[in-house]
Structures are given as structure tokens and as C-alpha cells.
Coordinates of C-alpha atoms in Angstrom, one line a residue:
M26 CA -70.1 -156.6 -2.5
R27 CA -66.5 -156.0 -1.4
P28 CA -64.5 -158.9 0.1
N29 CA -63.7 -158.7 3.8
Y30 CA -60.0 -159.5 3.9
Y31 CA -60.1 -160.0 7.7
Q32 CA -62.5 -162.9 7.2
D33 CA -61.2 -164.3 3.8
K34 CA -58.2 -166.5 4.6
E35 CA -57.6 -167.1 0.9
N36 CA -56.7 -163.4 0.5
G37 CA -54.4 -163.3 3.5
G38 CA -57.0 -162.5 6.1
T39 CA -57.2 -163.8 9.6
G40 CA -60.3 -165.9 9.0
G41 CA -62.6 -163.7 11.0
S42 CA -60.5 -163.2 14.1
T43 CA -58.8 -159.9 14.7
A44 CA -58.2 -160.6 18.4
N45 CA -54.6 -161.9 17.9
V46 CA -53.6 -159.1 15.5
K47 CA -54.9 -156.4 17.9
S48 CA -53.5 -158.0 21.1
E49 CA -50.1 -158.6 19.5
S50 CA -50.0 -155.0 18.2
S51 CA -51.1 -153.6 21.6
A52 CA -48.5 -155.7 23.4
D53 CA -45.8 -154.6 21.0
V54 CA -46.8 -150.9 21.3
R55 CA -46.9 -151.2 25.1
K56 CA -43.5 -152.8 25.1
K57 CA -42.0 -150.1 22.9
L58 CA -43.6 -147.3 25.0
T59 CA -42.2 -148.9 28.2
E60 CA -38.7 -149.0 26.6
I61 CA -39.0 -145.4 25.5
E62 CA -40.2 -144.3 29.0
N63 CA -37.2 -146.2 30.6
I64 CA -34.8 -144.5 28.2
L65 CA -36.3 -141.0 28.9
K66 CA -36.3 -141.6 32.6
A67 CA -32.6 -142.6 32.5
Q68 CA -31.8 -139.5 30.5
F69 CA -33.8 -137.3 32.8
D70 CA -32.1 -138.8 35.9
A71 CA -28.6 -138.2 34.4
Y72 CA -29.7 -134.6 33.4
D73 CA -31.1 -133.8 36.8
Q74 CA -28.1 -135.3 38.7
A75 CA -25.4 -133.6 36.6
V76 CA -22.6 -131.9 38.6
D77 CA -23.0 -128.7 36.5
G78 CA -26.1 -126.7 35.9
I79 CA -28.0 -127.3 32.7
L80 CA -30.6 -124.9 31.4
V81 CA -32.5 -125.2 28.1
F82 CA -34.0 -122.2 26.5
D83 CA -35.9 -121.6 23.2
A84 CA -35.3 -119.1 20.4
K85 CA -37.2 -116.4 22.3
G86 CA -35.1 -116.7 25.4
N87 CA -37.7 -118.6 27.5
V88 CA -36.6 -121.3 29.9
V89 CA -37.8 -124.7 28.6
S90 CA -36.0 -126.9 31.2
I91 CA -33.7 -126.4 34.1
N92 CA -31.9 -129.1 36.1
K93 CA -31.6 -129.5 39.9
M94 CA -28.0 -128.1 40.0
A95 CA -29.0 -124.9 38.1
V96 CA -31.9 -124.4 40.4
E97 CA -29.5 -124.7 43.4
L98 CA -26.8 -122.4 41.8
F99 CA -29.2 -119.6 41.0
V100 CA -31.3 -120.1 44.1
V101 CA -34.6 -120.0 42.1
D102 CA -37.9 -121.8 42.3
K103 CA -38.1 -124.1 39.3
A104 CA -41.8 -123.5 39.0
N105 CA -41.3 -119.7 38.8
V106 CA -38.6 -119.8 36.1
M107 CA -40.1 -122.5 33.8
R108 CA -41.5 -121.0 30.6
G109 CA -40.4 -117.6 31.8
P110 CA -37.6 -115.4 30.3
L111 CA -33.9 -115.9 31.0
S112 CA -33.9 -112.5 32.6
N113 CA -35.8 -114.0 35.6
I114 CA -32.5 -115.8 36.3
F115 CA -29.7 -113.7 34.9
G116 CA -31.3 -110.2 34.8
P117 CA -31.9 -108.2 31.6
D118 CA -28.2 -107.4 30.8
L119 CA -26.7 -110.8 31.4
S120 CA -29.6 -112.6 29.7
F121 CA -28.9 -110.7 26.5
K122 CA -25.3 -111.8 26.7
V123 CA -26.3 -115.4 27.3
Q124 CA -28.7 -115.4 24.4
A125 CA -26.0 -114.0 22.1
L126 CA -23.6 -116.7 23.1
Q127 CA -22.6 -119.0 20.2
P128 CA -21.5 -122.7 20.3
G129 CA -17.8 -122.9 21.2
E130 CA -17.8 -119.6 23.1
E131 CA -17.6 -119.4 26.8
L132 CA -18.7 -116.6 29.0
E133 CA -17.8 -115.9 32.6
L134 CA -20.6 -114.2 34.6
N135 CA -21.2 -113.0 38.1
V136 CA -24.9 -113.1 38.7
K137 CA -26.2 -110.7 41.4
R138 CA -29.3 -110.8 43.5
D139 CA -30.2 -107.5 45.3
G140 CA -26.9 -106.0 44.3
V141 CA -24.9 -108.8 46.0
V142 CA -22.9 -111.4 44.0
N143 CA -24.9 -114.6 44.2
I144 CA -22.6 -116.8 42.0
W145 CA -19.8 -116.6 39.6
C146 CA -20.1 -119.0 36.8
S147 CA -18.8 -120.0 33.4
V148 CA -21.4 -120.7 30.7
S149 CA -21.3 -122.3 27.3
V150 CA -24.1 -123.2 24.9
T151 CA -25.0 -125.8 22.3
K152 CA -27.8 -125.2 19.7
A153 CA -30.1 -127.6 18.0
G154 CA -32.8 -126.9 15.5
A155 CA -33.5 -123.9 13.3
G156 CA -35.5 -120.7 13.4
E157 CA -38.2 -120.6 16.0
K158 CA -37.5 -124.2 16.8
V159 CA -34.0 -123.7 18.1
Q160 CA -33.3 -125.2 21.5
N161 CA -30.2 -123.8 23.3
T162 CA -28.7 -125.9 26.0
L163 CA -26.7 -123.8 28.5
F164 CA -24.0 -125.6 30.5
I165 CA -23.2 -123.7 33.8
K166 CA -20.1 -124.4 35.8
D167 CA -20.0 -122.9 39.3
L168 CA -16.8 -120.8 39.9
T169 CA -17.9 -119.3 43.2
K170 CA -15.5 -121.1 45.4
E171 CA -12.5 -120.4 43.2
K172 CA -13.5 -116.7 42.9
K173 CA -14.0 -116.3 46.6
A174 CA -10.7 -118.0 47.4
A175 CA -8.9 -115.7 44.9
L176 CA -10.5 -112.6 46.4
E177 CA -9.4 -113.7 49.9
L178 CA -5.8 -114.0 48.7
E179 CA -5.8 -110.4 47.4

């Protein structure tokens, strides 16, 4: 017969009671999960309240995440662009250029809807991961006001 270490105090057991071990573990786990949730919420709030647009896309060019400012800049429905291709936002030609963008490079774009310029923007990217697990974070600065002012001066 094998000894039961939970019941055998001489071998470091709890003397038959596992209640304290489980409740302490559960409480610790709940506390850690709450801390992690609070950190993630704070990061998400900062991400969603950023002054510039932020869009995350995967190695295949599918949108993984888009913040509130990017949704407003591109006048898109978040639900319609999530998990879809970048071309739903930038069109096929510009999405190819965006996907080819390398860290440290900056690209100025004018994104059109129905043949009319919707916005002018400057985009830059950071990349994390490797292969199929690459996550690209696109930072989008709205240049529309500056461009429109420059055109009015011409």
C-alpha cells in the first residue's frame, strides 16, 4: 500500500486536510488573474485612446486589432474589418505597400473611397515574432488637415 502524503504529516503532508492548500491556491490564482486583467485593461484603454491610429495585422495581412482612432480615420466598421484583409481598409495596391513596409520606414498614403481622397496619412510599422506568427503593428498619423491646408494655399 502506497503512503498518502496528504494525510501523513510525518512525510510533509497536511494531515488529511487539503482545504487550506486548495483555498490558498485558488485565492492566489484569482488574485493573479485579477492583476493580469487590470494590466490588460489599462493597456487596452491606452491603445484604444491613442491619438494616432493603431492597427495590428498578421503575416498573411489580416487585421488582428484596430483601435478607435484608426476606425474613425478610415471610416470603417470595426466588426467588418476584424480578421479581414488589409485591402478592406487600404485597397489592394496600398495594402501591398503597407505589408511590404519594414521597421524604420515611413510611408505617406492617400486612402481613397469611391475615387475621392478619404484621408492622407503617414504609416510606420513594428514587427514582433517570426514566420507565420509575425504580428505587425501599424502606426497611422492623420495628415489630412495639413494636406488640405497645403492644397488651399496652392
